[in-house]
Amino acid sequence: MNKKYQNKKITMAHGSGGKASSDLIKDIFVDTFNNDYLATMEDQARLDMPTGQLALTTDSFVVSPLFFKGGDIGKLAITGTVNDLAMSGAKPLYLTCGLILEEGLSIDILDKIIKSMQKTAIEAGVKVVCGDTKVVEKGSADKIFINTAGVGVIDKGVEIHAYKATVGDKIIVNGFIGDHGATIMQSRTELAISADIDSDCQVLNHLVQKMLSVSSNIHSLRDATRGGVATVLNEIASDSKVCISIKEDALPIRVPTRGVCEILGLDPLYLANEGTLVCVVAEQDADQVLTAMKCTKEGENACIIGEVTTGPEGIVALKTLFGGTKIIDKLIGDQLPRIC
């Protein structure tokens, strides 16, 4: 980190548009993200685009606390936008970064978050090409809020939508469910819970491209963020007008995550994830997609949790350990605010 910022805090001057703003942008953002598009420091980035269908998304991140086991708000901001693009089958290319900084924020913390963003961007293979910084008075925000927007390209022939699930399709998840939500809950000291869990925060674009390389029959993809796996399955069942049946004994849930949920009376199916996807794939391709996923770091714990069936349209049914059937509805309200 530049020595002139050590032990310094954000002031209103850093958002004034004057020399303090210019120096902060150059020293903290441009030098860290370090690419030719950003280095011009113009009001727009001029991008080279390959042929294909354009995918565009934006998301804002207000998670509390800023740092947690397995991640931080900067890693989350890159991961969330990259994964939103990846769920369409797009190859993410460029991201923007908008920052709302609270007066008094330590520049050491800001620098740590920006470096985490750049590390994650490199892992994803994307570039942060433009951005914006605003400073608000102390008490008007909570340290830092981040907005990231992203663009990517979808190759010809890739058609992945929530409305494409059909009877017979298999439902696959790439890993354990609920770890991010459980990690954030135990990070909040007022809950006084201690469990050996890290957030699943990770980019998934490379995993999705691996899956697409072995199957052209992936019908639906969603990352199970707010509302968890239960909400994603309900969205797919509703949009596709099908019934989705999942098995309780097939759900991958870590023992500590299950323990946190039992203490707080929560259902891990509704907990937020930041590196877990739900895939709906044609039955004949399910095994080869599963095998391809297991060969990657992001999908080594992948498993089939259910299938698309005939039955009441828009319904998600859970076959319980006791042989019964339970309807899994959409999340009503918010189990925990500021989770991402």
mmCIF file of C-alpha atoms in Angstrom:
data_model
loop_
_atom_site.group_PDB
_atom_site.id
_atom_site.type_symbol
_atom_site.label_atom_id
_atom_site.label_comp_id
_atom_site.label_asym_id
_atom_site.label_seq_id
_atom_site.Cartn_x
_atom_site.Cartn_y
_atom_site.Cartn_z
ATOM 1 C CA MET A 1 0.000 0.000 0.000
ATOM 2 C CA ASN A 2 1.120 3.552 -0.747
ATOM 3 C CA LYS A 3 2.760 4.844 2.485
ATOM 4 C CA LYS A 4 0.998 8.209 2.318
ATOM 5 C CA TYR A 5 -2.318 6.486 3.102
ATOM 6 C CA GLN A 6 -1.172 4.395 6.072
ATOM 7 C CA ASN A 7 -3.354 5.016 9.160
ATOM 8 C CA LYS A 8 -5.377 7.600 7.194
ATOM 9 C CA LYS A 9 -9.167 7.752 6.943
ATOM 10 C CA ILE A 10 -11.599 8.688 4.199
ATOM 11 C CA THR A 11 -12.605 12.358 4.371
ATOM 12 C CA MET A 12 -15.211 14.355 2.480
ATOM 13 C CA ALA A 13 -12.353 15.703 0.336
ATOM 14 C CA HIS A 14 -11.885 12.215 -1.163
ATOM 15 C CA GLY A 15 -15.316 12.595 -2.747
ATOM 16 C CA SER A 16 -14.968 16.224 -3.820
ATOM 17 C CA GLY A 17 -13.696 15.567 -7.326
ATOM 18 C CA GLY A 18 -10.523 17.519 -6.591
ATOM 19 C CA LYS A 19 -6.918 16.509 -6.006
ATOM 20 C CA ALA A 20 -7.666 14.245 -3.018
ATOM 21 C CA SER A 21 -10.235 12.333 -5.117
ATOM 22 C CA SER A 22 -7.924 12.067 -8.091
ATOM 23 C CA ASP A 23 -5.003 10.847 -5.968
ATOM 24 C CA LEU A 24 -7.168 8.224 -4.200
ATOM 25 C CA ILE A 25 -8.538 6.891 -7.494
ATOM 26 C CA LYS A 26 -5.096 6.732 -9.066
ATOM 27 C CA ASP A 27 -3.237 5.282 -6.061
ATOM 28 C CA ILE A 28 -5.824 2.796 -4.729
ATOM 29 C CA PHE A 29 -8.030 1.801 -7.674
ATOM 30 C CA VAL A 30 -6.171 2.318 -10.961
ATOM 31 C CA ASP A 31 -2.867 0.986 -9.647
ATOM 32 C CA THR A 32 -4.546 -2.092 -8.126
ATOM 33 C CA PHE A 33 -6.915 -3.037 -10.966
ATOM 34 C CA ASN A 34 -4.083 -2.220 -13.394
ATOM 35 C CA ASN A 35 -5.411 -2.571 -16.949
ATOM 36 C CA ASP A 36 -5.254 -0.467 -20.113
ATOM 37 C CA TYR A 37 -9.002 0.263 -20.163
ATOM 38 C CA LEU A 38 -8.992 1.804 -16.672
ATOM 39 C CA ALA A 39 -5.621 3.525 -17.033
ATOM 40 C CA THR A 40 -7.030 6.071 -19.515
ATOM 41 C CA MET A 41 -9.123 7.490 -16.596
ATOM 42 C CA GLU A 42 -11.782 8.764 -18.989
ATOM 43 C CA ASP A 43 -15.509 8.887 -18.190
ATOM 44 C CA GLN A 44 -16.155 5.680 -20.096
ATOM 45 C CA ALA A 45 -14.354 2.468 -21.039
ATOM 46 C CA ARG A 46 -14.132 1.554 -24.739
ATOM 47 C CA LEU A 47 -14.297 -2.205 -24.993
ATOM 48 C CA ASP A 48 -13.336 -4.813 -27.538
ATOM 49 C CA MET A 49 -16.222 -7.285 -27.905
ATOM 50 C CA PRO A 50 -16.195 -10.731 -29.535
ATOM 51 C CA THR A 51 -19.257 -11.874 -31.482
ATOM 52 C CA GLY A 52 -22.148 -13.513 -29.661
ATOM 53 C CA GLN A 53 -25.130 -12.586 -27.526
ATOM 54 C CA LEU A 54 -24.414 -9.876 -24.940
ATOM 55 C CA ALA A 55 -25.207 -10.573 -21.275
ATOM 56 C CA LEU A 56 -25.449 -7.609 -18.874
ATOM 57 C CA THR A 57 -26.058 -7.524 -15.117
ATOM 58 C CA THR A 58 -25.620 -5.326 -12.040
ATOM 59 C CA ASP A 59 -25.712 -5.957 -8.290
ATOM 60 C CA SER A 60 -25.052 -4.063 -5.059
ATOM 61 C CA PHE A 61 -23.297 -5.381 -1.957
ATOM 62 C CA VAL A 62 -23.916 -4.179 1.603
ATOM 63 C CA VAL A 63 -22.870 -7.247 3.615
ATOM 64 C CA SER A 64 -22.151 -6.894 7.327
ATOM 65 C CA PRO A 65 -19.502 -7.574 8.587
ATOM 66 C CA LEU A 66 -17.124 -6.491 5.802
ATOM 67 C CA PHE A 67 -14.782 -9.429 6.457
ATOM 68 C CA PHE A 68 -15.887 -12.981 7.248
ATOM 69 C CA LYS A 69 -14.456 -16.494 7.073
ATOM 70 C CA GLY A 70 -13.938 -17.376 3.420
ATOM 71 C CA GLY A 71 -14.425 -13.892 2.016
ATOM 72 C CA ASP A 72 -15.082 -10.175 2.291
ATOM 73 C CA ILE A 73 -17.308 -7.570 0.636
ATOM 74 C CA GLY A 74 -14.789 -7.068 -2.186
ATOM 75 C CA LYS A 75 -14.559 -10.750 -3.085
ATOM 76 C CA LEU A 76 -18.348 -10.943 -2.827
ATOM 77 C CA ALA A 77 -18.836 -7.981 -5.190
ATOM 78 C CA ILE A 78 -16.797 -9.620 -7.956
ATOM 79 C CA THR A 79 -18.130 -13.128 -7.309
ATOM 80 C CA GLY A 80 -21.796 -12.115 -7.301
ATOM 81 C CA THR A 81 -21.675 -10.308 -10.630
ATOM 82 C CA VAL A 82 -19.457 -12.868 -12.355
ATOM 83 C CA ASN A 83 -21.795 -15.655 -11.237
ATOM 84 C CA ASP A 84 -24.924 -13.804 -12.381
ATOM 85 C CA LEU A 85 -23.390 -13.616 -15.864
ATOM 86 C CA ALA A 86 -22.200 -17.218 -15.750
ATOM 87 C CA MET A 87 -25.700 -18.544 -14.977
ATOM 88 C CA SER A 88 -26.756 -17.600 -18.528
ATOM 89 C CA GLY A 89 -23.805 -19.538 -19.925
ATOM 90 C CA ALA A 90 -22.001 -16.244 -20.625
ATOM 91 C CA LYS A 91 -18.252 -15.824 -20.471
ATOM 92 C CA PRO A 92 -17.793 -12.745 -18.217
ATOM 93 C CA LEU A 93 -15.431 -10.132 -19.690
ATOM 94 C CA TYR A 94 -15.667 -6.679 -18.089
ATOM 95 C CA LEU A 95 -16.893 -5.273 -14.762
ATOM 96 C CA THR A 96 -17.521 -1.802 -13.382
ATOM 97 C CA CYS A 97 -17.089 -0.801 -9.734
ATOM 98 C CA GLY A 98 -19.156 1.865 -7.961
ATOM 99 C CA LEU A 99 -18.230 2.697 -4.353
ATOM 100 C CA ILE A 100 -20.151 4.532 -1.608
ATOM 101 C CA LEU A 101 -17.608 5.331 1.130
ATOM 102 C CA GLU A 102 -18.497 6.609 4.589
ATOM 103 C CA GLU A 103 -16.435 9.469 5.964
ATOM 104 C CA GLY A 104 -13.982 8.046 8.501
ATOM 105 C CA LEU A 105 -13.447 4.693 6.784
ATOM 106 C CA SER A 106 -9.860 3.520 7.236
ATOM 107 C CA ILE A 107 -7.974 3.674 3.934
ATOM 108 C CA ASP A 108 -6.085 0.549 5.062
ATOM 109 C CA ILE A 109 -9.436 -1.314 5.009
ATOM 110 C CA LEU A 110 -10.386 0.198 1.648
ATOM 111 C CA ASP A 111 -7.048 -0.885 0.176
ATOM 112 C CA LYS A 112 -7.488 -4.426 1.534
ATOM 113 C CA ILE A 113 -10.969 -4.683 -0.031
ATOM 114 C CA ILE A 114 -9.814 -3.361 -3.422
ATOM 115 C CA LYS A 115 -6.901 -5.835 -3.483
ATOM 116 C CA SER A 116 -9.342 -8.654 -2.700
ATOM 117 C CA MET A 117 -11.515 -7.521 -5.623
ATOM 118 C CA GLN A 118 -8.543 -7.583 -7.986
ATOM 119 C CA LYS A 119 -7.430 -11.050 -6.780
ATOM 120 C CA THR A 120 -10.934 -12.412 -7.419
ATOM 121 C CA ALA A 121 -11.164 -10.671 -10.801
ATOM 122 C CA ILE A 122 -7.929 -12.378 -11.848
ATOM 123 C CA GLU A 123 -9.318 -15.756 -10.725
ATOM 124 C CA ALA A 124 -12.439 -15.140 -12.834
ATOM 125 C CA GLY A 125 -10.475 -13.834 -15.822
ATOM 126 C CA VAL A 126 -12.318 -10.489 -15.928
ATOM 127 C CA LYS A 127 -11.162 -6.856 -15.934
ATOM 128 C CA VAL A 128 -12.544 -3.972 -13.854
ATOM 129 C CA VAL A 129 -12.605 -1.285 -16.539
ATOM 130 C CA CYS A 130 -14.338 1.762 -15.013
ATOM 131 C CA GLY A 131 -15.899 2.949 -11.800
ATOM 132 C CA ASP A 132 -17.175 5.725 -9.588
ATOM 133 C CA THR A 133 -16.510 6.838 -6.013
ATOM 134 C CA LYS A 134 -18.755 8.870 -3.723
ATOM 135 C CA VAL A 135 -18.131 9.845 -0.095
ATOM 136 C CA VAL A 136 -21.038 10.451 2.296
ATOM 137 C CA GLU A 137 -21.002 12.033 5.749
ATOM 138 C CA LYS A 138 -20.283 9.870 8.786
ATOM 139 C CA GLY A 139 -23.482 8.145 9.860
ATOM 140 C CA SER A 140 -25.008 8.190 6.366
ATOM 141 C CA ALA A 141 -23.769 4.689 5.441
ATOM 142 C CA ASP A 142 -22.028 1.724 7.039
ATOM 143 C CA LYS A 143 -18.337 2.030 6.067
ATOM 144 C CA ILE A 144 -18.599 0.922 2.425
ATOM 145 C CA PHE A 145 -21.194 -0.191 -0.112
ATOM 146 C CA ILE A 146 -20.181 -1.576 -3.520
ATOM 147 C CA ASN A 147 -22.043 -1.839 -6.817
ATOM 148 C CA THR A 148 -20.609 -3.943 -9.624
ATOM 149 C CA ALA A 149 -22.018 -4.272 -13.130
ATOM 150 C CA GLY A 150 -20.728 -6.780 -15.653
ATOM 151 C CA VAL A 151 -20.899 -7.733 -19.312
ATOM 152 C CA GLY A 152 -20.165 -11.061 -20.937
ATOM 153 C CA VAL A 153 -20.764 -12.935 -24.152
ATOM 154 C CA ILE A 154 -22.965 -15.995 -24.698
ATOM 155 C CA ASP A 155 -21.800 -18.318 -27.455
ATOM 156 C CA LYS A 156 -24.203 -19.136 -30.283
ATOM 157 C CA GLY A 157 -26.360 -22.157 -29.459
ATOM 158 C CA VAL A 158 -26.285 -21.726 -25.676
ATOM 159 C CA GLU A 159 -29.883 -21.280 -24.467
ATOM 160 C CA ILE A 160 -30.207 -21.522 -20.687
ATOM 161 C CA HIS A 161 -33.379 -20.189 -19.069
ATOM 162 C CA ALA A 162 -35.445 -20.773 -15.937
ATOM 163 C CA TYR A 163 -38.436 -21.712 -18.132
ATOM 164 C CA LYS A 164 -36.723 -24.639 -19.894
ATOM 165 C CA ALA A 165 -36.935 -27.382 -17.238
ATOM 166 C CA THR A 166 -38.835 -30.439 -18.528
ATOM 167 C CA VAL A 167 -40.147 -33.646 -16.982
ATOM 168 C CA GLY A 168 -37.344 -36.168 -16.468
ATOM 169 C CA ASP A 169 -34.567 -33.576 -15.999
ATOM 170 C CA LYS A 170 -32.180 -34.098 -13.082
ATOM 171 C CA ILE A 171 -31.416 -31.442 -10.442
ATOM 172 C CA ILE A 172 -27.721 -31.040 -9.542
ATOM 173 C CA VAL A 173 -26.006 -28.777 -6.994
ATOM 174 C CA ASN A 174 -22.242 -28.213 -7.096
ATOM 175 C CA GLY A 175 -21.557 -28.273 -3.358
ATOM 176 C CA PHE A 176 -22.690 -27.816 0.225
ATOM 177 C CA ILE A 177 -25.801 -25.769 0.939
ATOM 178 C CA GLY A 178 -26.124 -22.818 3.319
ATOM 179 C CA ASP A 179 -22.481 -22.250 4.285
ATOM 180 C CA HIS A 180 -22.445 -18.527 3.409
ATOM 181 C CA GLY A 181 -25.577 -17.721 5.392
ATOM 182 C CA ALA A 182 -24.376 -19.733 8.385
ATOM 183 C CA THR A 183 -20.945 -18.048 8.249
ATOM 184 C CA ILE A 184 -22.421 -14.537 8.222
ATOM 185 C CA MET A 185 -24.731 -15.418 11.109
ATOM 186 C CA GLN A 186 -21.896 -16.640 13.292
ATOM 187 C CA SER A 187 -19.736 -13.645 12.281
ATOM 188 C CA ARG A 188 -22.171 -11.327 13.973
ATOM 189 C CA THR A 189 -20.878 -11.288 17.494
ATOM 190 C CA GLU A 190 -24.240 -10.576 19.054
ATOM 191 C CA LEU A 191 -25.327 -14.119 18.156
ATOM 192 C CA ALA A 192 -22.372 -15.651 20.079
ATOM 193 C CA ILE A 193 -22.285 -18.770 17.896
ATOM 194 C CA SER A 194 -19.049 -20.568 17.027
ATOM 195 C CA ALA A 195 -18.971 -23.214 14.272
ATOM 196 C CA ASP A 196 -16.249 -24.402 11.890
ATOM 197 C CA ILE A 197 -17.744 -23.039 8.643
ATOM 198 C CA ASP A 198 -16.362 -20.858 5.827
ATOM 199 C CA SER A 199 -18.452 -19.024 3.249
ATOM 200 C CA ASP A 200 -18.677 -20.808 -0.108
ATOM 201 C CA CYS A 201 -17.912 -17.463 -1.828
ATOM 202 C CA GLN A 202 -16.284 -18.393 -5.168
ATOM 203 C CA VAL A 203 -16.543 -17.615 -8.883
ATOM 204 C CA LEU A 204 -18.385 -20.236 -10.930
ATOM 205 C CA ASN A 205 -17.799 -19.170 -14.551
ATOM 206 C CA HIS A 206 -15.032 -21.715 -15.177
ATOM 207 C CA LEU A 207 -17.209 -24.505 -13.723
ATOM 208 C CA VAL A 208 -20.124 -23.545 -15.980
ATOM 209 C CA GLN A 209 -17.932 -23.552 -19.081
ATOM 210 C CA LYS A 210 -16.680 -27.029 -18.091
ATOM 211 C CA MET A 211 -20.296 -28.219 -17.801
ATOM 212 C CA LEU A 212 -21.203 -26.725 -21.182
ATOM 213 C CA SER A 213 -18.226 -28.477 -22.767
ATOM 214 C CA VAL A 214 -19.805 -31.899 -22.078
ATOM 215 C CA SER A 215 -23.509 -31.141 -22.564
ATOM 216 C CA SER A 216 -25.706 -28.983 -24.779
ATOM 217 C CA ASN A 217 -28.756 -30.034 -22.753
ATOM 218 C CA ILE A 218 -28.311 -27.879 -19.674
ATOM 219 C CA HIS A 219 -31.752 -26.307 -19.447
ATOM 220 C CA SER A 220 -31.609 -24.051 -16.361
ATOM 221 C CA LEU A 221 -28.877 -22.613 -14.110
ATOM 222 C CA ARG A 222 -29.175 -20.373 -11.052
ATOM 223 C CA ASP A 223 -26.785 -19.432 -8.272
ATOM 224 C CA ALA A 224 -28.625 -19.919 -4.993
ATOM 225 C CA THR A 225 -27.924 -16.590 -3.281
ATOM 226 C CA ARG A 226 -30.612 -14.792 -1.245
ATOM 227 C CA GLY A 227 -33.498 -17.155 -0.552
ATOM 228 C CA GLY A 228 -31.223 -20.164 -1.010
ATOM 229 C CA VAL A 229 -31.802 -23.369 -2.947
ATOM 230 C CA ALA A 230 -35.500 -23.466 -2.011
ATOM 231 C CA THR A 231 -36.217 -20.127 -3.709
ATOM 232 C CA VAL A 232 -34.241 -21.024 -6.843
ATOM 233 C CA LEU A 233 -36.118 -24.309 -7.231
ATOM 234 C CA ASN A 234 -39.444 -22.518 -6.788
ATOM 235 C CA GLU A 235 -38.529 -19.961 -9.462
ATOM 236 C CA ILE A 236 -37.606 -22.709 -11.933
ATOM 237 C CA ALA A 237 -40.711 -24.784 -11.131
ATOM 238 C CA SER A 238 -42.942 -21.721 -11.568
ATOM 239 C CA ASP A 239 -41.317 -20.424 -14.772
ATOM 240 C CA SER A 240 -41.215 -23.906 -16.372
ATOM 241 C CA LYS A 241 -44.688 -24.900 -15.101
ATOM 242 C CA VAL A 242 -43.398 -28.193 -13.720
ATOM 243 C CA CYS A 243 -43.114 -29.970 -10.373
ATOM 244 C CA ILE A 244 -39.659 -30.440 -8.827
ATOM 245 C CA SER A 245 -39.076 -33.296 -6.406
ATOM 246 C CA ILE A 246 -35.989 -33.365 -4.151
ATOM 247 C CA LYS A 247 -34.829 -35.887 -1.559
ATOM 248 C CA GLU A 248 -33.885 -34.810 1.962
ATOM 249 C CA ASP A 249 -31.266 -37.564 2.283
ATOM 250 C CA ALA A 250 -29.529 -36.311 -0.895
ATOM 251 C CA LEU A 251 -29.071 -32.704 0.263
ATOM 252 C CA PRO A 252 -25.383 -31.881 0.941
ATOM 253 C CA ILE A 253 -25.392 -29.964 4.235
ATOM 254 C CA ARG A 254 -22.358 -29.754 6.520
ATOM 255 C CA VAL A 255 -22.870 -30.817 10.123
ATOM 256 C CA PRO A 256 -21.826 -27.375 11.545
ATOM 257 C CA THR A 257 -24.212 -25.580 9.167
ATOM 258 C CA ARG A 258 -27.030 -27.884 10.169
ATOM 259 C CA GLY A 259 -26.129 -27.254 13.810
ATOM 260 C CA VAL A 260 -26.286 -23.456 13.425
ATOM 261 C CA CYS A 261 -29.683 -23.819 11.746
ATOM 262 C CA GLU A 262 -31.027 -26.034 14.501
ATOM 263 C CA ILE A 263 -29.927 -23.549 17.174
ATOM 264 C CA LEU A 264 -31.580 -20.624 15.394
ATOM 265 C CA GLY A 265 -34.599 -22.505 14.068
ATOM 266 C CA LEU A 266 -33.674 -21.952 10.402
ATOM 267 C CA ASP A 267 -33.912 -24.190 7.335
ATOM 268 C CA PRO A 268 -30.593 -24.520 5.408
ATOM 269 C CA LEU A 269 -32.563 -24.773 2.149
ATOM 270 C CA TYR A 270 -33.375 -21.060 2.568
ATOM 271 C CA LEU A 271 -29.890 -19.894 3.636
ATOM 272 C CA ALA A 272 -27.907 -17.731 1.200
ATOM 273 C CA ASN A 273 -25.017 -19.189 -0.795
ATOM 274 C CA GLU A 274 -22.371 -17.308 -2.788
ATOM 275 C CA GLY A 275 -20.733 -20.147 -4.710
ATOM 276 C CA THR A 276 -23.457 -22.751 -5.044
ATOM 277 C CA LEU A 277 -25.421 -23.285 -8.241
ATOM 278 C CA VAL A 278 -28.497 -25.304 -9.120
ATOM 279 C CA CYS A 279 -28.380 -27.042 -12.509
ATOM 280 C CA VAL A 280 -31.316 -28.595 -14.363
ATOM 281 C CA VAL A 281 -30.023 -30.963 -17.041
ATOM 282 C CA ALA A 282 -31.564 -33.547 -19.342
ATOM 283 C CA GLU A 283 -31.565 -37.021 -17.794
ATOM 284 C CA GLN A 284 -29.347 -38.551 -20.502
ATOM 285 C CA ASP A 285 -26.577 -35.968 -19.827
ATOM 286 C CA ALA A 286 -26.792 -35.856 -16.020
ATOM 287 C CA ASP A 287 -24.024 -38.365 -15.273
ATOM 288 C CA GLN A 288 -21.478 -36.818 -17.639
ATOM 289 C CA VAL A 289 -22.213 -33.308 -16.339
ATOM 290 C CA LEU A 290 -21.835 -34.577 -12.776
ATOM 291 C CA THR A 291 -18.525 -36.255 -13.630
ATOM 292 C CA ALA A 292 -17.215 -33.070 -15.278
ATOM 293 C CA MET A 293 -18.218 -30.993 -12.252
ATOM 294 C CA LYS A 294 -16.480 -33.338 -9.824
ATOM 295 C CA CYS A 295 -13.199 -32.814 -11.702
ATOM 296 C CA THR A 296 -13.166 -29.126 -10.664
ATOM 297 C CA LYS A 297 -12.431 -27.406 -7.360
ATOM 298 C CA GLU A 298 -15.785 -25.607 -7.491
ATOM 299 C CA GLY A 299 -17.753 -28.786 -8.164
ATOM 300 C CA GLU A 300 -15.897 -31.538 -6.327
ATOM 301 C CA ASN A 301 -18.878 -32.067 -3.984
ATOM 302 C CA ALA A 302 -21.514 -32.001 -6.732
ATOM 303 C CA CYS A 303 -24.462 -34.359 -6.430
ATOM 304 C CA ILE A 304 -27.947 -35.026 -7.787
ATOM 305 C CA ILE A 305 -30.623 -33.929 -5.325
ATOM 306 C CA GLY A 306 -33.809 -34.577 -7.290
ATOM 307 C CA GLU A 307 -35.654 -34.451 -10.577
ATOM 308 C CA VAL A 308 -38.392 -32.729 -12.533
ATOM 309 C CA THR A 309 -41.642 -34.684 -12.358
ATOM 310 C CA THR A 310 -45.241 -34.588 -13.437
ATOM 311 C CA GLY A 311 -47.480 -33.181 -10.777
ATOM 312 C CA PRO A 312 -48.887 -29.850 -9.638
ATOM 313 C CA GLU A 313 -47.286 -27.072 -11.657
ATOM 314 C CA GLY A 314 -45.003 -24.704 -9.786
ATOM 315 C CA ILE A 315 -44.579 -26.979 -6.773
ATOM 316 C CA VAL A 316 -41.327 -28.054 -5.066
ATOM 317 C CA ALA A 317 -41.796 -31.234 -3.015
ATOM 318 C CA LEU A 318 -39.311 -32.606 -0.486
ATOM 319 C CA LYS A 319 -39.303 -36.346 0.201
ATOM 320 C CA THR A 320 -38.417 -36.474 3.883
ATOM 321 C CA LEU A 321 -36.228 -38.955 5.755
ATOM 322 C CA PHE A 322 -39.402 -40.383 7.300
ATOM 323 C CA GLY A 323 -41.051 -41.193 3.976
ATOM 324 C CA GLY A 324 -43.400 -38.236 3.886
ATOM 325 C CA THR A 325 -43.661 -35.340 1.463
ATOM 326 C CA LYS A 326 -43.290 -31.695 2.429
ATOM 327 C CA ILE A 327 -44.024 -28.683 0.200
ATOM 328 C CA ILE A 328 -41.060 -26.275 -0.011
ATOM 329 C CA ASP A 329 -42.427 -22.782 -0.607
ATOM 330 C CA LYS A 330 -40.631 -19.559 -1.515
ATOM 331 C CA LEU A 331 -38.947 -17.655 1.283
ATOM 332 C CA ILE A 332 -41.350 -15.239 2.952
ATOM 333 C CA GLY A 333 -39.562 -12.223 4.420
ATOM 334 C CA ASP A 334 -35.828 -12.264 5.097
ATOM 335 C CA GLN A 335 -34.128 -14.753 7.410
ATOM 336 C CA LEU A 336 -31.137 -12.425 7.876
ATOM 337 C CA PRO A 337 -30.641 -8.926 6.386
ATOM 338 C CA ARG A 338 -27.441 -7.672 4.699
ATOM 339 C CA ILE A 339 -26.241 -11.168 3.820
ATOM 340 C CA CYS A 340 -24.607 -10.053 0.532
#
